[in-house]
Tab-separated table of C-alpha atoms and ligand atoms in Angstrom:
chain	number	residue	atom	x	y	z
J	106	MET	CA	-83.566	222.592	-25.443
J	107	LEU	CA	-85.733	224.681	-27.006
J	108	LYS	CA	-89.134	223.332	-24.994
J	109	ASP	CA	-90.657	226.759	-24.679
J	110	LYS	CA	-87.946	229.321	-25.554
J	111	LYS	CA	-89.293	231.708	-27.634
J	112	ILE	CA	-87.721	232.300	-30.305
J	113	LEU	CA	-88.480	235.630	-33.195
J	114	LEU	CA	-87.192	234.353	-35.958
J	115	GLY	CA	-86.229	237.662	-38.519
J	116	ILE	CA	-86.158	237.148	-42.307
J	117	THR	CA	-84.572	239.058	-45.049
J	118	GLY	CA	-84.524	239.210	-48.561
J	119	GLY	CA	-82.625	236.937	-49.713
J	120	ILE	CA	-83.013	233.807	-51.764
J	121	ALA	CA	-82.015	231.700	-48.827
J	122	ALA	CA	-85.455	232.444	-47.382
J	123	TYR	CA	-86.761	229.567	-48.794
J	124	LYS	CA	-84.503	228.093	-45.760
J	125	SER	CA	-86.265	229.210	-43.380
J	126	VAL	CA	-89.570	227.703	-43.822
J	127	TYR	CA	-87.400	224.893	-42.856
J	128	LEU	CA	-85.660	226.508	-40.215
J	129	LEU	CA	-89.139	227.698	-38.812
J	130	ARG	CA	-90.542	224.295	-38.767
J	131	GLU	CA	-87.371	223.061	-36.815
J	132	PHE	CA	-88.102	225.470	-34.335
J	133	VAL	CA	-91.629	224.228	-34.092
J	134	ARG	CA	-90.663	220.594	-33.892
J	135	SER	CA	-87.677	221.456	-31.574
J	136	GLY	CA	-90.731	222.691	-28.837
J	137	ALA	CA	-90.658	226.434	-29.662
J	138	GLN	CA	-92.420	229.002	-29.890
J	139	VAL	CA	-91.608	231.274	-32.974
J	140	ARG	CA	-93.404	234.553	-34.027
J	141	VAL	CA	-91.744	235.295	-37.715
J	142	ILE	CA	-90.840	239.326	-38.469
J	143	MET	CA	-89.793	239.971	-42.097
J	144	THR	CA	-88.438	242.811	-44.063
J	145	PRO	CA	-90.589	243.737	-47.091
J	146	MET	CA	-88.430	242.576	-49.312
J	147	ALA	CA	-88.507	239.207	-47.807
J	148	ARG	CA	-92.180	239.067	-48.636
J	149	GLU	CA	-90.690	238.515	-52.443
J	150	PHE	CA	-88.950	235.319	-51.662
J	151	VAL	CA	-91.169	233.617	-49.322
J	152	GLY	CA	-95.075	233.802	-48.342
J	153	PRO	CA	-96.530	234.826	-45.209
J	154	LEU	CA	-99.133	232.687	-45.639
J	155	THR	CA	-96.801	229.767	-45.034
J	156	LEU	CA	-94.857	231.057	-41.871
J	157	ALA	CA	-98.017	232.137	-40.461
J	158	THR	CA	-99.472	228.775	-40.843
J	159	LEU	CA	-96.576	227.144	-39.462
J	160	SER	CA	-95.544	229.491	-37.011
J	161	HIS	CA	-99.498	229.218	-35.321
J	162	HIS	CA	-99.419	233.051	-35.400
J	163	PRO	CA	-99.561	236.317	-37.890
J	164	VAL	CA	-96.452	237.210	-39.369
J	165	TYR	CA	-95.225	240.660	-38.427
J	166	ILE	CA	-93.847	242.595	-41.596
J	167	ASP	CA	-95.254	246.331	-41.314
J	168	PHE	CA	-95.241	248.715	-37.897
J	169	PHE	CA	-98.999	248.488	-37.906
J	170	ASP	CA	-101.970	246.588	-39.425
J	171	HIS	CA	-103.486	248.185	-42.499
J	172	THR	CA	-106.547	247.091	-42.335
J	173	THR	CA	-107.329	246.847	-38.601
J	174	GLY	CA	-104.501	250.071	-37.737
J	175	GLN	CA	-103.322	247.847	-34.746
J	176	TRP	CA	-99.736	248.952	-34.191
J	177	PHE	CA	-96.919	246.248	-33.685
J	178	SER	CA	-94.505	246.991	-31.005
J	179	HIS	CA	-90.896	246.812	-31.894
J	180	VAL	CA	-90.047	247.280	-27.773
J	181	ASP	CA	-92.572	244.277	-27.258
J	182	LEU	CA	-91.089	241.652	-29.634
J	183	GLY	CA	-87.659	242.582	-28.371
J	184	LEU	CA	-88.853	241.600	-24.868
J	185	TRP	CA	-90.874	239.338	-25.813
J	186	ALA	CA	-88.040	236.941	-27.383
J	187	ASP	CA	-85.184	234.688	-25.512
J	188	ALA	CA	-83.757	234.566	-29.014
J	189	PHE	CA	-83.677	236.497	-32.067
J	190	VAL	CA	-82.934	234.557	-34.807
J	191	ILE	CA	-82.527	236.702	-38.124
J	192	ALA	CA	-82.100	233.412	-41.278
J	193	PRO	CA	-81.081	235.053	-43.543
J	194	LEU	CA	-79.326	238.168	-43.070
J	195	THR	CA	-78.865	240.095	-46.042
J	196	ALA	CA	-75.948	242.307	-46.865
J	197	ASN	CA	-78.407	245.104	-46.537
J	198	THR	CA	-79.777	244.037	-43.412
J	199	MET	CA	-76.458	243.427	-41.834
J	200	ALA	CA	-75.326	247.015	-42.653
J	201	LYS	CA	-78.455	248.613	-40.928
J	202	MET	CA	-77.786	246.531	-37.732
J	203	ALA	CA	-74.217	247.402	-37.589
J	204	TYR	CA	-74.845	251.942	-38.482
J	205	GLY	CA	-78.634	251.643	-36.346
J	206	GLN	CA	-80.713	252.478	-38.800
J	207	ALA	CA	-84.634	252.062	-38.265
J	208	ASP	CA	-86.367	251.819	-41.425
J	209	ASN	CA	-88.249	249.047	-41.203
J	210	LEU	CA	-89.842	246.502	-37.992
J	211	LEU	CA	-87.283	244.052	-38.226
J	212	VAL	CA	-84.207	245.910	-37.722
J	213	THR	CA	-86.064	248.444	-35.550
J	214	THR	CA	-86.532	245.312	-33.079
J	215	TYR	CA	-82.954	244.453	-33.409
J	216	LEU	CA	-82.280	248.138	-31.658
J	217	SER	CA	-84.684	247.309	-29.264
J	218	ALA	CA	-83.829	243.796	-28.838
J	219	ARG	CA	-82.758	242.699	-24.967
J	220	CYS	CA	-82.031	238.978	-26.111
J	221	PRO	CA	-79.480	237.573	-27.405
J	222	VAL	CA	-78.789	237.481	-31.344
J	223	PHE	CA	-77.916	234.862	-34.092
J	224	VAL	CA	-77.642	235.878	-37.707
J	225	ALA	CA	-77.057	233.483	-40.961
J	226	PRO	CA	-75.126	235.711	-43.160
J	227	ALA	CA	-76.684	234.599	-46.750
J	228	MET	CA	-74.999	236.344	-49.724
J	229	ASP	CA	-73.127	235.647	-52.837
J	230	LEU	CA	-69.325	234.914	-53.102
J	231	ASP	CA	-67.781	238.239	-54.109
J	232	MET	CA	-70.270	240.685	-51.750
J	233	TYR	CA	-69.609	238.038	-49.107
J	234	ARG	CA	-66.073	238.532	-48.812
J	235	HIS	CA	-66.725	242.503	-50.058
J	236	PRO	CA	-64.887	244.636	-46.889
J	237	ALA	CA	-67.541	246.697	-46.393
J	238	VAL	CA	-69.250	243.262	-45.490
J	239	GLN	CA	-66.750	241.587	-43.486
J	240	GLN	CA	-65.811	245.018	-41.558
J	241	ASN	CA	-69.724	245.343	-40.806
J	242	MET	CA	-69.850	241.444	-39.709
J	243	LYS	CA	-67.150	242.404	-37.505
J	244	ILE	CA	-69.176	245.320	-35.800
J	245	LEU	CA	-71.721	243.090	-34.906
J	246	ALA	CA	-69.170	240.426	-33.226
J	247	SER	CA	-67.668	242.899	-31.781
J	248	ARG	CA	-71.673	243.768	-29.930
J	249	GLY	CA	-72.072	240.332	-29.076
J	250	VAL	CA	-74.130	239.531	-32.162
J	251	HIS	CA	-73.562	235.832	-33.107
J	252	ILE	CA	-72.457	235.308	-36.364
J	253	ILE	CA	-73.804	231.580	-38.097
J	254	GLU	CA	-71.125	231.517	-40.686
J	255	PRO	CA	-72.157	230.715	-44.296
J	256	ALA	CA	-71.353	227.224	-45.687
J	257	GLU	CA	-68.999	226.755	-48.719
J	258	GLY	CA	-70.553	225.275	-51.646
J	259	GLU	CA	-72.820	226.192	-54.548
J	260	LEU	CA	-74.181	229.493	-54.481
J	261	ALA	CA	-77.890	230.500	-55.982
J	262	SER	CA	-75.623	232.294	-58.979
J	263	GLY	CA	-73.889	229.359	-59.761
J	264	LEU	CA	-70.782	230.651	-58.207
J	265	VAL	CA	-68.826	228.222	-56.065
J	266	GLY	CA	-67.561	229.355	-52.462
J	267	LYS	CA	-68.637	230.780	-49.135
J	268	GLY	CA	-71.665	232.533	-48.535
J	269	ARG	CA	-74.538	229.559	-48.441
J	270	MET	CA	-76.725	230.201	-45.345
J	271	ALA	CA	-76.009	227.468	-42.679
J	272	GLU	CA	-78.259	225.124	-43.207
J	273	PRO	CA	-81.601	224.732	-41.012
J	274	GLY	CA	-80.615	221.987	-38.685
J	275	ASP	CA	-77.074	223.765	-38.000
J	276	ILE	CA	-78.599	226.670	-36.634
J	277	VAL	CA	-81.123	225.174	-34.353
J	278	ALA	CA	-77.755	222.805	-32.930
J	279	PHE	CA	-76.118	226.325	-32.359
J	280	ILE	CA	-79.080	227.773	-30.400
J	281	ARG	CA	-79.372	224.607	-29.139
J	282	ASP	CA	-75.509	224.738	-27.678
J	283	PHE	CA	-75.900	228.340	-26.709
J	284	PHE	CA	-78.585	227.285	-24.263
J	285	SER	CA	-77.413	224.011	-23.160
J	286	THR	CA	-74.089	225.963	-21.612
J	287	GLU	CA	-74.838	226.628	-18.287
J	288	GLN	CA	-74.202	230.325	-16.764
J	289	ASP	CA	-71.603	228.521	-14.683
J	290	LEU	CA	-69.629	231.976	-13.959
J	291	THR	CA	-72.205	234.040	-13.065
J	292	GLY	CA	-71.226	235.951	-10.248
J	293	LYS	CA	-67.302	235.471	-11.143
J	294	LYS	CA	-64.999	238.086	-12.109
J	295	ALA	CA	-62.308	237.011	-14.647
J	296	LEU	CA	-58.901	239.325	-16.100
J	297	VAL	CA	-57.802	238.640	-19.525
J	298	THR	CA	-54.652	240.210	-21.233
J	299	ALA	CA	-53.985	240.291	-24.409
J	300	GLY	CA	-52.735	241.616	-27.813
J	301	PRO	CA	-49.014	242.763	-28.279
J	302	THR	CA	-47.528	245.405	-25.916
J	303	TYR	CA	-45.721	247.930	-27.923
J	304	GLU	CA	-42.345	249.446	-26.671
J	305	MET	CA	-41.623	252.958	-27.647
J	306	ILE	CA	-38.286	254.002	-29.391
J	307	ASP	CA	-38.946	257.577	-30.096
J	308	PRO	CA	-42.146	259.204	-30.980
J	309	VAL	CA	-42.442	257.102	-34.173
J	310	ARG	CA	-40.952	253.612	-34.169
J	311	PHE	CA	-41.426	250.855	-31.109
J	312	ILE	CA	-40.575	247.376	-30.477
J	313	GLY	CA	-43.599	244.727	-30.763
J	314	ASN	CA	-44.763	241.231	-31.797
J	315	PHE	CA	-47.268	239.847	-34.591
J	316	SER	CA	-49.793	238.606	-31.743
J	317	SER	CA	-53.063	239.779	-33.103
J	318	GLY	CA	-55.125	239.568	-29.673
J	319	LYS	CA	-57.307	236.887	-31.197
J	320	MET	CA	-57.205	234.263	-28.562
J	321	GLY	CA	-57.275	236.512	-25.711
J	322	PHE	CA	-60.809	238.771	-27.221
J	323	ALA	CA	-62.482	234.735	-27.579
J	324	ILE	CA	-61.227	233.546	-23.870
J	325	ALA	CA	-62.851	237.379	-22.716
J	326	ARG	CA	-65.944	236.604	-25.341
J	327	GLU	CA	-66.566	232.633	-23.561
J	328	LEU	CA	-65.823	233.800	-20.111
J	329	VAL	CA	-69.107	235.989	-20.975
J	330	ARG	CA	-71.167	233.983	-22.389
J	331	ARG	CA	-70.458	232.030	-19.595
J	332	GLY	CA	-71.954	234.820	-17.118
J	333	ALA	CA	-68.510	235.961	-15.750
J	334	GLN	CA	-67.565	239.967	-15.614
J	335	VAL	CA	-64.571	240.128	-17.713
J	336	PHE	CA	-61.949	242.791	-17.795
J	337	LEU	CA	-60.011	242.846	-21.181
J	338	ILE	CA	-56.540	244.866	-21.292
J	339	SER	CA	-54.993	244.635	-24.525
J	340	GLY	CA	-52.545	246.015	-26.018
J	341	PRO	CA	-52.711	247.452	-29.560
J	342	THR	CA	-54.972	245.511	-32.038
J	343	SER	CA	-57.830	246.356	-34.802
J	344	LEU	CA	-59.995	244.334	-32.379
J	345	ASP	CA	-63.391	245.448	-30.702
J	346	ALA	CA	-65.532	244.273	-27.638
J	347	ASP	CA	-68.337	246.807	-27.327
J	348	GLU	CA	-70.572	243.847	-25.737
J	349	PRO	CA	-72.209	244.151	-22.211
J	350	GLY	CA	-69.924	242.154	-19.659
J	351	ILE	CA	-66.553	242.910	-21.170
J	352	ASP	CA	-64.900	246.240	-19.459
J	353	LEU	CA	-62.076	246.643	-22.361
J	354	ILE	CA	-59.381	248.843	-21.020
J	355	ARG	CA	-56.551	249.592	-23.928
J	356	VAL	CA	-52.801	249.702	-23.186
J	357	THR	CA	-49.970	250.066	-25.321
J	358	SER	CA	-46.235	249.036	-23.065
J	359	ALA	CA	-45.946	246.119	-20.996
J	360	ARG	CA	-45.320	248.850	-17.940
J	361	GLU	CA	-49.000	250.194	-18.944
J	362	MET	CA	-50.578	246.669	-18.945
J	363	TYR	CA	-48.952	245.531	-15.613
J	364	GLU	CA	-50.093	248.542	-13.655
J	365	GLN	CA	-53.599	247.796	-15.077
J	366	ALA	CA	-53.239	244.197	-14.007
J	367	GLU	CA	-51.793	244.754	-10.574
J	368	LYS	CA	-54.694	247.374	-9.663
J	369	ILE	CA	-57.742	244.804	-11.119
J	370	PHE	CA	-56.167	241.488	-10.368
J	371	PRO	CA	-57.130	241.760	-6.260
J	372	GLN	CA	-60.886	241.314	-7.571
J	373	VAL	CA	-60.881	238.617	-9.643
J	374	ASP	CA	-61.510	235.042	-9.404
J	375	VAL	CA	-59.969	234.333	-12.225
J	376	ALA	CA	-56.655	235.684	-14.561
J	377	VAL	CA	-56.104	234.123	-18.091
J	378	LEU	CA	-52.774	235.644	-19.684
J	379	ALA	CA	-52.801	235.960	-22.800
J	380	ALA	CA	-51.275	238.782	-24.190
J	381	ALA	CA	-47.575	238.427	-25.627
J	382	VAL	CA	-46.035	241.037	-23.161
J	383	ALA	CA	-42.237	242.381	-24.646
J	384	ASP	CA	-39.877	241.456	-22.081
J	385	TYR	CA	-37.818	244.182	-22.770
J	386	ARG	CA	-38.156	247.730	-23.710
J	387	PRO	CA	-35.582	250.221	-24.574
J	388	ALA	CA	-33.572	252.207	-21.605
J	389	GLU	CA	-34.252	255.335	-22.947
J	390	GLN	CA	-37.315	256.722	-24.835
J	391	ALA	CA	-36.373	259.719	-27.377
J	392	HIS	CA	-38.470	263.070	-26.739
J	393	THR	CA	-37.662	263.220	-31.294
J	394	LYS	CA	-37.237	261.273	-33.601
J	395	ILE	CA	-34.299	259.274	-34.179
J	396	LYS	CA	-32.495	260.969	-36.854
J	397	LYS	CA	-30.129	258.822	-39.269
J	398	THR	CA	-26.320	259.757	-38.841
J	399	GLY	CA	-23.730	256.130	-38.160
J	400	ASP	CA	-23.773	252.964	-39.822
J	401	GLU	CA	-24.837	251.580	-36.557
J	402	LEU	CA	-27.755	252.854	-34.029
J	403	LEU	CA	-27.470	250.459	-30.490
J	404	VAL	CA	-30.409	251.069	-28.943
J	405	ARG	CA	-29.838	249.159	-24.920
J	406	LEU	CA	-32.855	247.495	-23.859
J	407	VAL	CA	-34.012	247.048	-19.953
J	408	LYS	CA	-36.204	244.165	-18.662
J	409	ASN	CA	-40.221	244.918	-18.188
J	410	PRO	CA	-42.054	243.554	-15.339
J	411	ASP	CA	-43.370	239.822	-15.566
J	412	ILE	CA	-46.885	240.898	-15.064
J	413	ALA	CA	-47.396	237.020	-14.767
J	414	ALA	CA	-44.915	236.589	-12.195
J	415	SER	CA	-45.601	239.608	-9.951
J	416	LEU	CA	-49.623	238.348	-10.059
J	417	GLY	CA	-48.724	234.667	-9.380
J	418	GLN	CA	-46.542	235.925	-6.105
J	419	LYS	CA	-49.962	237.716	-4.975
J	420	LYS	CA	-52.508	234.812	-5.960
J	421	ARG	CA	-55.181	234.017	-3.099
J	422	PRO	CA	-56.240	230.495	-2.043
J	423	GLY	CA	-59.320	230.358	-4.487
J	424	GLN	CA	-57.693	232.117	-7.142
J	425	LEU	CA	-56.781	231.389	-10.316
J	426	LEU	CA	-54.038	232.128	-12.892
J	427	VAL	CA	-53.668	230.069	-16.286
J	428	GLY	CA	-50.790	232.037	-18.555
J	429	PHE	CA	-49.717	230.878	-22.532
J	430	ALA	CA	-46.664	229.898	-23.553
J	431	LEU	CA	-45.825	230.185	-27.291
J	432	GLU	CA	-42.375	227.578	-27.772
J	433	THR	CA	-40.139	227.083	-30.922
J	434	ASP	CA	-38.278	224.411	-28.979
J	435	ASN	CA	-38.541	222.436	-26.030
J	436	GLU	CA	-41.706	223.569	-25.134
J	437	PHE	CA	-42.942	221.133	-22.302
J	438	THR	CA	-39.609	221.580	-20.467
J	439	ASN	CA	-40.218	225.714	-20.704
J	440	ALA	CA	-43.862	225.004	-20.190
J	441	MET	CA	-43.167	223.371	-16.909
J	442	GLU	CA	-40.545	225.953	-16.027
J	443	LYS	CA	-43.012	228.652	-16.648
J	444	ILE	CA	-45.369	226.877	-14.265
J	445	ARG	CA	-43.215	226.658	-11.686
J	446	LYS	CA	-41.671	230.715	-11.940
J	447	LYS	CA	-44.894	232.570	-12.544
J	448	ASN	CA	-47.286	230.415	-9.929
J	449	PHE	CA	-49.724	229.409	-12.953
J	450	ASP	CA	-52.249	226.526	-12.346
J	451	PHE	CA	-52.374	225.561	-15.818
J	452	ILE	CA	-50.422	226.989	-19.072
J	453	VAL	CA	-51.869	226.790	-22.497
J	454	LEU	CA	-48.952	225.331	-24.695
J	455	ASN	CA	-49.369	226.645	-28.313
J	456	SER	CA	-45.920	225.411	-30.567
J	457	LEU	CA	-44.892	227.564	-33.443
J	458	ARG	CA	-44.277	224.302	-35.047
J	459	ASP	CA	-47.656	223.395	-35.866
J	460	LYS	CA	-49.358	225.166	-38.234
J	461	GLY	CA	-52.663	226.705	-37.998
J	462	ALA	CA	-51.398	227.714	-34.244
J	463	GLY	CA	-49.836	230.419	-33.254
J	464	PHE	CA	-50.313	234.453	-34.272
J	465	GLY	CA	-52.411	236.507	-36.950
J	466	VAL	CA	-54.476	233.008	-37.725
J	467	ASP	CA	-58.306	231.898	-36.636
J	468	THR	CA	-57.068	228.482	-35.732
J	469	ASN	CA	-55.288	226.982	-32.766
J	470	LYS	CA	-53.275	223.358	-31.462
J	471	VAL	CA	-52.784	223.752	-27.800
J	472	SER	CA	-51.401	221.222	-24.643
J	473	PHE	CA	-52.691	222.462	-21.719
J	474	ILE	CA	-50.081	221.265	-19.005
J	475	PHE	CA	-50.245	221.461	-15.539
J	476	PRO	CA	-48.325	221.993	-12.275
J	477	HIS	CA	-47.335	217.945	-11.681
J	478	GLY	CA	-46.679	217.267	-15.591
J	479	HIS	CA	-50.133	216.041	-16.302
J	480	ARG	CA	-50.748	217.458	-19.862
J	481	LYS	CA	-54.147	217.319	-21.854
J	482	ASP	CA	-53.377	217.535	-26.068
J	483	PHE	CA	-56.437	219.212	-28.004
J	484	PRO	CA	-56.083	218.743	-31.986
J	485	LEU	CA	-56.176	221.792	-34.569
J	486	LYS	CA	-59.578	224.513	-33.780
J	487	SER	CA	-60.974	227.458	-34.081
J	488	LYS	CA	-59.671	230.049	-31.212
J	489	THR	CA	-63.655	230.344	-30.685
J	490	LYS	CA	-62.911	226.536	-29.767
J	491	VAL	CA	-59.956	226.449	-27.806
J	492	ALA	CA	-61.632	229.759	-26.003
J	493	GLN	CA	-64.598	227.249	-24.749
J	494	ASP	CA	-61.778	224.777	-24.102
J	495	ILE	CA	-59.728	226.806	-21.393
J	496	VAL	CA	-63.013	227.860	-20.235
J	497	ASN	CA	-64.369	224.760	-19.464
J	498	GLN	CA	-61.139	223.507	-17.778
J	499	ILE	CA	-61.501	226.893	-15.399
J	500	VAL	CA	-64.640	225.931	-14.573
J	501	GLN	CA	-63.220	222.923	-13.394
J	502	LEU	CA	-60.272	224.304	-11.064
J	503	LEU	CA	-62.425	226.697	-9.613
J	504	ASN	CA	-65.387	224.408	-8.671
J	505	SER	CA	-62.409	221.857	-6.788
J	506	LYS	CA	-60.559	224.874	-5.187
U	758	LIG	N1	-46.351	237.050	-19.463
U	758	LIG	C1	-46.482	238.456	-18.421
U	758	LIG	N2	-45.405	239.207	-18.584
U	758	LIG	C2	-44.135	239.611	-19.032
U	758	LIG	C3	-43.809	238.152	-20.091
U	758	LIG	C4	-44.751	236.925	-20.252
U	758	LIG	O1	-47.461	238.387	-18.040
U	758	LIG	N3	-43.299	240.153	-18.979
U	758	LIG	C5	-47.187	236.182	-19.523
U	758	LIG	C6	-47.345	235.999	-20.992
U	758	LIG	O2	-48.955	236.481	-20.848
U	758	LIG	C7	-47.788	234.403	-20.396
U	758	LIG	C8	-46.434	233.928	-19.735
U	758	LIG	O3	-46.291	234.791	-18.908
U	758	LIG	O4	-49.074	233.868	-20.399
U	758	LIG	C9	-45.486	233.354	-20.334
U	758	LIG	O5	-45.205	234.197	-21.698
U	758	LIG	P1	-43.899	233.674	-22.315
U	758	LIG	O6	-43.766	235.388	-23.282
U	758	LIG	O7	-44.074	233.310	-22.819
U	758	LIG	O8	-43.136	233.619	-21.034
U	758	LIG	P2	-41.793	234.664	-20.628
U	758	LIG	O9	-41.294	234.644	-19.231
U	758	LIG	O10	-41.272	236.256	-21.417
U	758	LIG	O11	-40.079	233.711	-21.264
U	758	LIG	P3	-39.424	233.904	-22.804
U	758	LIG	O12	-40.009	234.440	-23.167
U	758	LIG	O13	-38.193	233.843	-22.180
U	758	LIG	O14	-40.167	232.312	-23.311
């Protein structure tokens, strides 16, 4: 799979840099052409001579060669590569990437690279857990950088926990998987709804729910990875999606989400409705903050538009509509009823009874239910992997439509 792929291997200054030597060998063994860029600090951890010998090419560290005066173009390096893999990625380089600092050849190349970028962070336990690092990692992920998560284990400091760079074999497998994924949704357009909706009671209070938006954002990312163009309509969430291919439309209420979905639906091939839309909203929204008066306050609620049902009615032949159902009881019967009422092609069912499934967490355990009652059950997986299963199913159905 990596035969003749051009891989730019970035090495930053951490103790895990010794593993980059093995990583480089694995890439070369898999048939890839590799060029290496190091930060000046990385040179302290691993010798450029070793890397140059294994990659059959001089290693890039500075912007120019001091002896010949030859200039190394970060633009050319970025354009040459099919993939830029930075392993290990230190907290320092991660911060520079997140904030667009360009004070060495590696980070400058990152800013001008057009190819997919993969990073394998490696740092000490507390450093990895630090909110600044977590925040920077989120920023990179939201811009489409592929994070190859560190593993748990003994760290160079002697501490035990998360922070060890992923093993070279796992990094190569990750990149191989990426390239083996077919761009089977190229030219397709998709609509995804995500997150909760907030229904205002007065200017400072709302009715909402615990949806984090993680599942919908993961689906949007997976669709883009497979070549689709995505309109992601999201209710209030702390998540971001700045990468090319995703058009993020932020809304607050169910009615706003409905308006946007109605507008976009006619032009898409598939819509995945992962949002937890509030079924009701306050009949009246007070213009000023409601003051505390009597012992009781009654808020009368009226029904919100059902986005799924409305799109289901308008669905053209060839268009796919995928829904979600989060149930606490009578899961299967309720899911079947929703498929029928909303004209879904299939529904992703998750039960709040399953540990690790549902709101806020990074994992989910789902079943797909189809209109004729057929079901496919999946084990507990990361939301990213669940998104892959959903998109695989979508591709299969689109091909058979
Ligand atoms: N949905 C929607 N618009 C709504 C309510 C739900 O688009 N106003 C979509 C959800 O995004 C989801 C599916 O419909 O894909 C099922 O949502 P759910 O809340 O489980 O279904 P409801 O029809 O609201 O049924 P109930 O709340 O009674 O279980």
